[in-house]
XYZ file of C-alpha atoms in Angstrom:
678
model
C 19.119 -33.353 3.204
C 15.687 -33.346 4.786
C 13.318 -31.349 2.542
C 12.030 -29.458 5.584
C 15.523 -28.048 6.134
C 16.042 -26.550 2.687
C 14.593 -23.557 0.856
C 11.723 -24.805 -1.307
C 10.455 -21.360 -2.364
C 12.024 -21.365 -5.899
C 9.458 -22.478 -8.442
C 6.446 -21.592 -6.278
C 4.313 -18.532 -5.693
C 4.584 -18.109 -1.940
C 2.982 -15.742 0.530
C 6.333 -13.943 0.858
C 6.373 -13.338 -2.902
C 2.777 -12.106 -2.836
C 3.720 -9.723 -0.030
C 6.680 -8.481 -2.081
C 4.319 -7.713 -4.975
C 2.019 -5.740 -2.671
C 4.825 -3.873 -0.912
C 6.698 -2.941 -4.091
C 3.800 -1.041 -5.654
C 4.329 -2.573 -9.107
C 0.565 -2.241 -9.446
C -0.345 1.031 -7.649
C -3.958 -0.103 -7.325
C -3.029 -3.313 -5.505
C -1.102 -2.485 -2.335
C -2.827 -4.585 0.340
C -4.559 -7.936 0.699
C -8.043 -6.443 0.436
C -7.242 -4.622 -2.818
C -5.656 -7.847 -4.140
C -8.881 -9.755 -3.462
C -10.948 -7.009 -5.122
C -8.667 -6.877 -8.184
C -8.696 -10.663 -8.592
C -12.486 -10.709 -8.349
C -12.795 -7.908 -10.907
C -10.545 -9.932 -13.231
C -12.876 -12.928 -12.972
C -10.947 -14.864 -10.297
C -13.494 -14.512 -7.495
C -12.028 -14.524 -3.973
C -12.760 -12.733 -0.691
C -10.245 -10.903 1.465
C -10.655 -13.715 3.997
C -9.570 -16.163 1.310
C -6.400 -14.162 0.662
C -5.733 -13.801 4.383
C -6.048 -17.578 4.724
C -2.953 -18.110 2.564
C -0.828 -16.330 5.155
C -1.974 -18.385 8.152
C -0.019 -21.358 9.477
C -3.230 -23.327 9.999
C -5.810 -24.152 7.327
C -8.942 -23.016 9.165
C -11.213 -25.065 6.869
C -9.669 -28.350 7.952
C -7.757 -27.390 11.136
C -4.565 -28.676 9.487
C -1.194 -27.073 10.105
C 0.409 -25.562 7.023
C 4.017 -26.397 6.182
C 6.367 -23.496 5.389
C 8.472 -23.766 2.223
C 11.365 -22.010 3.955
C 13.288 -23.458 6.908
C 13.671 -20.132 8.768
C 10.620 -18.007 8.084
C 6.961 -18.553 7.309
C 6.478 -18.749 3.568
C 3.401 -20.720 2.587
C 2.385 -21.880 -0.901
C -0.409 -20.030 -2.677
C -2.892 -22.354 -4.451
C -1.533 -22.991 -7.937
C -4.837 -22.214 -9.651
C -4.459 -18.608 -8.421
C -0.950 -18.001 -9.774
C -1.874 -16.795 -13.263
C -4.474 -14.292 -12.029
C -2.043 -12.788 -9.499
C 0.913 -12.552 -11.890
C -1.288 -10.968 -14.563
C -2.239 -8.175 -12.162
C 1.438 -7.245 -11.908
C 2.321 -8.049 -15.543
C 4.994 -10.575 -14.540
C 6.234 -13.709 -16.327
C 5.713 -17.061 -14.519
C 9.412 -17.834 -15.055
C 10.217 -15.257 -12.358
C 8.845 -17.681 -9.772
C 12.105 -19.610 -10.120
C 13.626 -16.925 -7.880
C 13.654 -17.665 -4.165
C 11.735 -15.311 -1.871
C 14.627 -12.892 -1.312
C 15.666 -12.605 -4.965
C 12.034 -12.237 -6.036
C 11.529 -9.346 -3.613
C 14.709 -7.651 -4.836
C 13.542 -8.048 -8.440
C 10.158 -6.436 -7.679
C 11.719 -3.347 -6.152
C 14.279 -3.023 -8.955
C 11.416 -3.104 -11.447
C 9.588 -0.419 -9.481
C 12.636 1.845 -9.518
C 12.849 1.501 -13.304
C 9.340 2.948 -13.606
C 9.081 5.580 -10.848
C 5.714 7.148 -10.144
C 5.234 10.621 -11.617
C 4.895 13.181 -8.860
C 1.676 15.130 -8.729
C 1.931 18.830 -9.452
C 1.052 19.622 -5.852
C 3.992 17.489 -4.635
C 6.638 19.169 -6.776
C 6.701 22.273 -4.605
C 6.067 20.540 -1.280
C 8.831 19.986 1.302
C 10.388 16.504 1.080
C 8.226 13.998 2.916
C 9.408 12.372 6.167
C 7.780 9.059 7.100
C 7.646 8.311 10.851
C 8.155 4.673 11.822
C 7.067 4.074 15.405
C 5.130 1.604 17.526
C 1.558 2.629 18.252
C 2.118 1.786 21.926
C 4.660 4.632 22.052
C 2.249 7.118 20.472
C 1.249 9.018 23.617
C 4.910 9.806 24.321
C 5.564 11.048 20.794
C 2.557 12.979 19.465
C 3.596 16.330 20.966
C 7.048 15.881 19.444
C 5.529 15.115 16.036
C 3.460 18.300 16.173
C 6.458 20.363 17.274
C 8.527 19.086 14.342
C 5.715 19.855 11.961
C 5.479 23.413 13.287
C 9.200 23.796 12.579
C 8.598 23.055 8.911
C 9.249 19.296 8.761
C 6.771 17.607 6.400
C 6.028 14.748 8.781
C 3.582 11.883 8.148
C 2.665 9.305 10.759
C 0.069 6.545 10.744
C -2.770 7.138 13.221
C -4.797 4.034 12.418
C -3.863 2.273 15.700
C -2.970 -0.918 13.876
C -0.487 -3.084 15.814
C -1.040 -6.300 13.865
C 0.355 -7.243 10.487
C -2.490 -5.672 8.474
C -1.052 -3.500 5.718
C -2.319 -0.114 4.605
C -2.365 1.373 1.102
C -1.719 4.785 2.656
C 1.423 3.650 4.503
C 2.871 1.978 1.412
C 2.150 5.044 -0.724
C 3.740 7.435 1.767
C 6.904 5.317 2.069
C 7.129 5.243 -1.714
C 6.952 9.061 -1.893
C 9.073 9.825 1.175
C 12.731 10.787 1.133
C 13.488 10.227 4.799
C 12.375 7.757 7.473
C 12.373 8.964 11.073
C 12.500 5.813 13.225
C 11.789 5.711 16.957
C 13.438 2.542 18.224
C 11.934 0.826 21.267
C 11.080 -2.583 22.647
C 7.515 -2.102 21.419
C 8.783 -1.432 17.898
C 10.867 -4.616 17.898
C 7.796 -6.612 18.950
C 5.540 -5.113 16.255
C 5.237 -7.212 13.098
C 3.745 -4.238 11.280
C 6.719 -2.021 12.145
C 9.176 -4.643 10.949
C 7.348 -4.835 7.627
C 7.408 -1.061 7.305
C 11.152 -1.077 7.983
C 11.633 -3.719 5.302
C 9.821 -1.487 2.810
C 11.889 1.548 3.889
C 15.011 -0.475 3.162
C 13.735 -1.714 -0.195
C 12.766 1.811 -1.317
C 16.208 3.188 -0.377
C 15.060 5.909 2.043
C 17.575 7.769 4.173
C 17.131 7.049 7.869
C 17.273 9.149 11.018
C 17.029 6.940 14.113
C 16.023 7.886 17.654
C 16.458 5.516 20.594
C 13.653 5.612 23.172
C 14.764 2.923 25.629
C 17.510 0.359 26.183
C 16.200 -2.065 23.591
C 18.531 -2.789 20.678
C 17.686 -1.167 17.366
C 16.420 -3.510 14.621
C 19.119 -5.502 12.865
C 17.625 -4.541 9.488
C 19.021 -1.026 9.978
C 22.366 -2.322 8.722
C 21.004 -2.169 5.158
C 19.433 1.301 5.429
C 21.169 4.549 4.461
C 21.863 5.696 8.006
C 24.413 8.486 7.645
C 23.850 10.128 11.038
C 24.464 8.898 14.597
C 21.554 7.431 16.561
C 19.894 10.127 18.679
C 19.154 9.465 22.325
C 15.777 10.893 23.266
C 16.763 11.441 26.898
C 19.710 13.634 25.976
C 19.496 17.377 26.709
C 19.000 19.478 23.579
C 17.959 16.394 21.636
C 15.023 17.988 19.770
C 17.116 20.818 18.300
C 19.753 18.331 17.132
C 17.059 16.146 15.594
C 15.521 19.127 13.768
C 18.897 20.092 12.286
C 19.594 16.496 11.251
C 16.236 16.118 9.505
C 16.720 19.414 7.664
C 20.159 18.313 6.446
C 18.898 14.963 5.187
C 15.777 16.435 3.579
C 17.782 18.985 1.559
C 20.992 16.997 1.108
C 21.517 18.149 -2.489
C 20.769 21.487 -4.116
C 19.235 19.586 -7.032
C 16.673 18.091 -4.658
C 14.936 21.436 -4.206
C 11.976 22.269 -6.429
C 12.717 24.935 -9.046
C 12.794 28.402 -7.537
C 12.229 27.090 -4.020
C 14.629 27.598 -1.113
C 14.503 26.120 2.386
C 13.570 28.604 5.098
C 13.956 27.297 8.668
C 13.397 23.787 7.384
C 10.226 24.747 5.509
C 9.679 25.753 1.906
C 8.659 29.128 0.551
C 7.356 29.293 -3.007
C 7.737 32.367 -5.195
C 4.724 34.501 -5.951
C 1.130 34.177 -4.784
C -1.458 32.221 -6.712
C -4.228 34.406 -8.109
C -7.712 33.084 -7.402
C -11.029 34.256 -8.719
C -14.091 32.978 -6.844
C -17.639 34.246 -6.703
C -17.862 32.949 -3.162
C -15.411 32.381 -0.324
C -13.745 28.975 -0.675
C -12.961 27.010 2.479
C -11.473 23.578 3.204
C -11.597 21.506 6.384
C -8.434 19.420 6.623
C -8.772 16.003 8.313
C -8.545 16.454 12.072
C -5.475 14.701 13.484
C -6.082 11.790 15.857
C -3.573 12.466 18.631
C -4.995 9.762 20.873
C -3.867 7.044 18.458
C -6.809 4.768 19.257
C -9.361 3.329 16.845
C -12.192 5.006 18.743
C -10.624 8.438 18.252
C -9.972 7.713 14.590
C -13.744 7.523 14.127
C -14.248 10.654 16.231
C -11.666 12.700 14.285
C -13.101 11.565 10.934
C -16.637 12.268 12.115
C -15.853 15.794 13.318
C -14.142 16.587 10.013
C -17.105 15.382 7.993
C -19.696 17.053 10.243
C -17.938 20.425 9.985
C -17.775 20.121 6.189
C -21.504 19.352 6.151
C -22.392 22.233 8.473
C -20.304 24.746 6.521
C -21.711 23.505 3.200
C -25.127 24.676 4.395
C -24.022 28.304 4.297
C -24.970 29.631 0.832
C -22.101 32.136 0.743
C -19.414 29.467 1.248
C -17.888 27.173 -1.337
C -16.695 24.180 0.683
C -14.107 21.728 -0.588
C -15.221 18.091 -0.334
C -13.907 15.756 2.349
C -12.221 13.484 -0.175
C -10.372 16.407 -1.780
C -9.144 17.590 1.624
C -8.052 14.054 2.528
C -5.188 14.350 0.034
C -3.470 16.582 2.610
C -4.013 14.333 5.638
C -0.986 14.074 7.898
C 1.164 16.402 5.791
C 2.655 19.833 6.290
C 1.326 21.804 3.332
C 2.488 25.204 2.196
C -0.509 27.539 2.268
C 0.028 28.724 -1.310
C 0.040 25.109 -2.426
C -3.210 24.497 -0.562
C -4.841 27.481 -2.253
C -3.673 26.314 -5.655
C -4.700 22.667 -5.211
C -8.118 23.140 -3.607
C -9.011 26.607 -4.845
C -9.901 27.947 -1.393
C -9.157 31.097 0.579
C -9.592 29.706 4.107
C -8.654 26.485 5.858
C -9.884 24.885 9.083
C -7.392 22.627 10.886
C -7.672 20.722 14.124
C -6.847 17.739 16.291
C -8.629 15.397 18.684
C -7.173 13.708 21.764
C -8.259 12.239 25.072
C -7.691 14.085 28.343
C -8.689 11.977 31.350
C -12.219 10.828 30.485
C -12.933 13.732 28.131
C -12.447 14.590 24.484
C -10.243 17.591 23.670
C -10.688 19.318 20.311
C -8.238 21.987 19.124
C -9.258 23.940 16.028
C -8.074 26.974 14.073
C -9.145 29.063 11.063
C -6.436 30.454 8.766
C -6.577 32.975 5.914
C -4.486 31.377 3.144
C -3.892 34.656 1.314
C -1.893 36.036 4.247
C -1.033 32.884 6.192
C -2.397 34.527 9.336
C -4.466 32.654 11.901
C -7.845 34.340 12.227
C -9.217 32.310 15.126
C -8.290 29.380 17.364
C -10.051 27.624 20.223
C -9.900 24.542 22.431
C -12.928 22.527 23.531
C -12.994 19.966 26.356
C -16.028 17.798 27.049
C -17.703 14.423 26.896
C -18.674 12.811 23.593
C -22.187 14.196 23.763
C -20.674 17.710 24.027
C -19.062 17.403 20.570
C -22.163 18.695 18.806
C -22.058 21.829 20.923
C -18.381 22.242 20.025
C -19.181 21.849 16.328
C -21.894 24.495 16.604
C -19.460 26.892 18.293
C -16.821 26.262 15.638
C -19.333 26.827 12.839
C -20.653 29.996 14.503
C -17.118 31.323 15.004
C -16.268 30.761 11.331
C -19.527 32.443 10.322
C -18.692 35.441 12.500
C -15.070 35.672 11.329
C -16.101 35.574 7.659
C -19.121 37.825 8.272
C -21.551 35.353 6.729
C -25.311 35.485 6.924
C -27.266 32.320 7.718
C -30.926 31.583 8.256
C -32.320 30.908 11.678
C -32.795 27.215 10.824
C -30.470 24.984 12.888
C -27.697 23.826 10.559
C -27.856 20.236 11.791
C -31.506 19.932 10.639
C -32.240 17.711 13.613
C -29.753 14.935 12.683
C -28.139 14.535 16.096
C -27.438 11.612 18.370
C -25.914 11.178 21.811
C -24.698 7.676 20.947
C -21.155 7.469 19.630
C -21.873 4.015 18.172
C -24.829 5.361 16.177
C -22.731 8.261 14.944
C -19.764 6.028 14.035
C -21.796 3.388 12.207
C -23.710 6.008 10.234
C -20.555 7.820 9.076
C -18.968 4.524 8.086
C -22.100 3.439 6.222
C -22.222 6.580 4.084
C -18.510 6.216 3.299
C -18.935 2.619 2.146
C -21.960 3.513 0.046
C -20.196 6.065 -2.137
C -16.445 5.506 -1.790
C -15.780 1.806 -1.232
C -15.878 -0.665 -4.171
C -19.476 -1.283 -5.239
C -19.560 -4.827 -3.908
C -19.141 -5.799 -1.131
C -19.197 -2.117 -0.166
C -22.991 -1.769 -0.349
C -23.649 -4.812 1.811
C -21.127 -3.551 4.370
C -22.841 -0.144 4.242
C -26.213 -1.733 4.951
C -24.730 -3.614 7.894
C -23.449 -0.314 9.294
C -26.798 1.445 8.941
C -28.688 -1.444 10.549
C -26.151 -1.451 13.405
C -26.786 2.273 13.870
C -30.524 1.624 14.125
C -29.941 -1.073 16.738
C -28.450 1.642 18.953
C -31.008 4.301 18.010
C -34.087 3.051 16.091
C -35.352 6.545 15.226
C -32.106 7.956 13.781
C -33.295 9.395 10.458
C -29.884 9.565 8.666
C -29.489 5.800 9.164
C -32.922 5.142 7.654
C -31.982 7.432 4.752
C -28.663 5.602 4.383
C -30.445 2.274 3.948
C -32.557 3.838 1.183
C -29.467 5.150 -0.631
C -27.559 1.857 -0.320
C -30.491 -0.247 -1.540
C -31.314 2.204 -4.329
C -27.702 2.330 -5.499
C -27.634 -1.468 -5.532
C -30.794 -1.616 -7.641
C -29.277 0.807 -10.162
C -25.717 -0.542 -10.275
C -26.547 -4.184 -9.591
C -26.282 -6.451 -6.581
C -29.702 -5.636 -5.089
C -32.911 -6.984 -6.616
C -36.316 -5.306 -6.988
C -37.607 -7.411 -4.077
C -35.924 -4.869 -1.772
C -38.029 -1.971 -3.070
C -40.623 -2.295 -0.290
C -37.856 -2.317 2.340
C -36.339 0.854 0.894
C -39.748 2.530 0.751
C -40.523 1.786 4.405
C -37.198 3.282 5.541
C -37.686 6.338 3.301
C -41.126 6.955 4.763
C -39.810 6.582 8.308
C -36.922 8.957 7.667
C -39.288 11.556 6.222
C -41.664 11.196 9.178
C -38.767 11.879 11.554
C -36.982 14.707 9.709
C -38.943 16.079 6.727
C -36.608 19.076 6.276
C -33.261 17.308 6.490
C -31.262 17.398 3.199
C -30.041 13.816 3.576
C -33.603 12.616 4.026
C -34.791 14.669 1.050
C -32.017 13.147 -1.063
C -33.132 9.659 -0.071
C -36.706 10.538 -1.046
C -35.342 11.493 -4.448
C -33.711 8.068 -4.690
C -37.073 6.391 -4.023
C -38.634 8.367 -6.875
C -35.739 7.483 -9.165
C -36.023 3.716 -8.644
C -39.803 3.979 -9.120
C -41.355 4.038 -12.622
C -42.157 7.734 -12.137
C -41.035 10.744 -14.228
C -37.461 11.880 -13.512
C -38.842 15.365 -12.833
C -40.245 13.981 -9.560
C -36.755 12.968 -8.454
C -35.387 16.378 -9.416
C -37.887 18.152 -7.141
C -36.576 16.287 -4.090
C -32.907 16.837 -5.003
C -33.555 20.543 -5.637
C -34.798 20.833 -2.043
C -31.679 19.089 -0.712
C -29.397 21.414 -2.719
C -31.282 24.478 -1.454
C -30.486 23.439 2.120
C -26.891 22.331 1.418
C -25.684 24.300 -1.629
C -22.020 23.216 -1.458
C -22.599 19.476 -1.246
C -20.774 18.123 -4.322
C -22.714 14.842 -4.342
C -26.099 16.590 -4.282
C -25.001 18.955 -7.041
C -23.703 16.061 -9.171
C -27.076 14.326 -8.810
C -28.854 17.577 -9.702
C -26.679 17.987 -12.819
C -27.419 14.392 -13.847
C -31.179 14.842 -13.435
C -31.216 18.141 -15.323
C -29.416 16.464 -18.214
C -31.827 13.516 -18.209
C -34.756 15.934 -18.487
C -33.270 17.600 -21.568
C -31.500 20.472 -19.764
C -27.924 19.292 -20.333
C -26.500 22.820 -20.732
C -27.570 23.616 -17.161
C -26.151 20.256 -16.114
C -22.771 21.081 -17.678
C -22.641 24.398 -15.826
C -23.263 22.566 -12.564
C -20.525 20.040 -13.412
C -18.026 22.893 -13.482
C -19.025 23.797 -9.944
C -18.900 20.143 -8.856
C -15.302 19.943 -10.095
C -14.388 23.054 -8.111
C -15.957 21.695 -4.934
C -14.421 18.243 -5.335
C -10.987 19.249 -6.648
C -8.761 16.196 -6.550
C -11.833 14.064 -5.922
C -12.914 13.076 -9.438
C -12.201 9.432 -8.660
C -15.109 9.374 -6.260
C -17.342 6.800 -7.978
C -20.713 8.441 -7.493
C -19.626 11.868 -8.767
C -17.820 10.369 -11.769
C -20.898 8.393 -12.754
C -23.168 11.442 -12.616
C -20.786 13.837 -14.395
C -20.086 11.279 -17.123
C -23.789 10.936 -17.908
C -24.163 14.693 -18.268
C -21.399 14.646 -20.898
C -23.092 11.758 -22.716
C -26.351 13.716 -22.823
C -24.461 16.691 -24.261
C -22.810 14.527 -26.936
C -19.336 14.828 -25.375
C -18.712 11.127 -25.820
C -14.935 10.990 -25.326
C -15.201 13.035 -22.137
C -18.084 10.827 -21.009
C -16.088 7.618 -21.464
C -12.965 9.088 -19.853
C -14.784 10.380 -16.791
C -16.772 7.162 -16.365
C -13.591 5.112 -16.075
C -11.601 7.487 -13.859
C -12.397 5.316 -10.852
C -11.347 1.671 -10.873
C -13.981 1.120 -8.175
C -16.682 1.494 -10.841
C -15.292 -1.089 -13.204
C -17.125 -4.093 -11.758
C -20.486 -2.485 -12.619
C -22.190 -3.631 -15.840
C -23.861 -0.245 -16.383
C -20.468 1.499 -16.505
C -19.303 -0.644 -19.429
C -22.696 -0.396 -21.141
C -22.459 3.405 -21.052
C -18.791 3.451 -22.082
C -19.656 1.203 -25.012
C -22.407 3.627 -26.051
C -19.831 6.452 -26.110
C -17.447 4.538 -28.371
C -20.315 3.280 -30.558
C -21.513 6.873 -31.018
C -17.967 7.863 -32.068
C -17.856 4.995 -34.611
C -14.959 3.418 -32.702
C -16.048 -0.156 -33.143
C -13.026 -1.876 -31.557
C -13.326 0.179 -28.360
C -17.092 -0.395 -28.265
C -16.644 -4.158 -28.618
C -14.031 -4.167 -25.836
C -16.387 -2.256 -23.507
C -19.363 -4.520 -24.196
C -17.239 -7.607 -23.655
C -16.095 -6.220 -20.314
C -19.766 -5.845 -19.448
C -20.452 -9.450 -20.501
C -17.573 -10.631 -18.318
C -19.229 -9.037 -15.275
C -22.358 -10.191 -13.442
C -24.428 -8.335 -16.035
C -28.173 -7.930 -16.298
C -30.429 -8.800 -19.230
C -30.908 -7.059 -22.562
C -34.481 -6.267 -21.471
C -33.160 -4.313 -18.456
C -30.917 -2.172 -20.666
C -33.707 -1.672 -23.238
C -35.915 -0.161 -20.528
C -33.053 1.970 -19.162
C -31.872 3.411 -22.466
C -35.315 4.110 -23.903
C -37.182 5.219 -20.759
C -34.612 6.771 -18.409
C -31.426 7.799 -20.222
C -30.151 10.395 -22.684
C -33.346 11.911 -24.171
C -31.167 14.075 -26.444
C -30.240 11.048 -28.579
C -32.551 9.502 -31.174
C -34.417 6.331 -30.344
C -33.107 4.765 -33.576
C -29.493 5.365 -32.551
C -30.147 3.847 -29.133
C -31.777 0.788 -30.689
C -28.845 0.374 -33.065
C -26.546 0.220 -30.032
C -28.778 -2.350 -28.331
C -28.675 -4.468 -31.504
C -24.888 -4.125 -31.493
C -24.791 -5.370 -27.864
C -27.001 -8.310 -28.799
C -24.560 -9.204 -31.605
C -21.796 -9.379 -28.980
C -23.809 -11.834 -26.880
C -26.050 -9.738 -24.595
C -29.394 -11.512 -24.272
């Protein structure tokens, strides 16, 4: 038999097997090709996401040579053998498993996953069963109103709004499918032609979800449906009374067994009612802004919806009487129907702002509402139609309406502090840059952040938040590694320009604090700038975390610990955010809470490529006389692109933890030198 006509996948690590590893969720932190590249790099096997993507292409772009598939019927390309060990180690698998062919290997991965199911979060135990919507993005405009109607009827619907029609995979999609009980599929010609949709359907099948199928046109439904638990007839969307039948069907499948219901919870009109209110005790009114839904389904509107959400959080955080939940904490509820009591319990807030964004002709339509979570009653709702440049006016009206409804007092200072632009590109790049600075993995996140800020300045050279963003990205790189001291002058010039443009903007003041911090000046100078930023934006969790850190480093760790409590309230569910973790951890180290310091420092896997993180963790274990753990931490630091012993000597003696004796610090430095730090 010709070798090209037989299955040659047994004995090799193929792209199909790699995809099975990603789809199965055997390693929850590695669910897409980008996270695979990051994890391999962190483990010492350096590779870019483009390198991983190259394995899946039928042409080797380096040499313009066509790749040969190892399977006669589908594309399954060999992964370079030198990469096999690193990949298998990430998923804790034995190389002998590669003797399986692609299909058997995929089945094995999902069987393994089912043996070790993910533990549901407390907030999910009382939530209605999750329904994942599988649809083609090209059909989105026809379906969004139906999605919203189903959600209003109590169906906990989640649909992907990222406007991705290619094969690119999303961590969020994989996670939702893993947690969902039901898949609602809208069959159409567009769905059959979408590689992404076919991959989602494959994962639905592998995870054993029940399926409710709706036919949108005359195209045949996917053949893969034969293997899915489809216990109901296919619904025809053109049939009269179809939506009521669909609602009843979804309710039946969601609550198929009495044992499926959370304890003490009964379905009410397809929704869930929990017993008893949650008692809250806040000094100030807590409020959350849930991510605005992108009903347009386009990439452009994804940026707009994210930007409006973040801008409203920022504007509301500038009202001293409000305690505003962070964006990252609110993101946990994106695209889900959440019981109001659950929202109060999870985020610790009394009010919630919800909304959506869509296109109407050549305009942007924003729908928004304010709800009192203690009663479930809607206090205010409004619709805004306008061009992009009108969005700021809409945000001002929304903020003013919330202020009036909650009877809040604000100063006469404009809440935007002058940070406005009429360019959507400037606005989009700046939002993306700040996200990559503090949320994305340290590297290449900082370089990507800098690219975004410089792109923003190309569209608007005098946009102060972009200048401030460059300062924060460069300063963070100098502290955490990846940016050398030769960039200090660049950071200083952008800080000075930002301050010239907007001297009373909290973001600019924060960036001025960063310049002081990376200068050989007293930490008290940095604290003065951050204090000013906090005074203008008292519910900004990142500013408060920085303030707590600086107080601790000036010997006032008790005040820092008090602030950390408030930071946790504001960023509930957001303790994995790298920047906040780093700051809070250092406060605990100053206070001598070494176990808490080490635990908090390592909450975020996105910090673990930073040498400073392991240096500080090692100090915690060394201070607790846990030698084995200290050695392991220092060796992790040595395995990274670490800096010199001289750098850490300056840091630990001149900038860090004044509460601890110089002799103890030197003993730790000597210990690091014994392990090989020079």
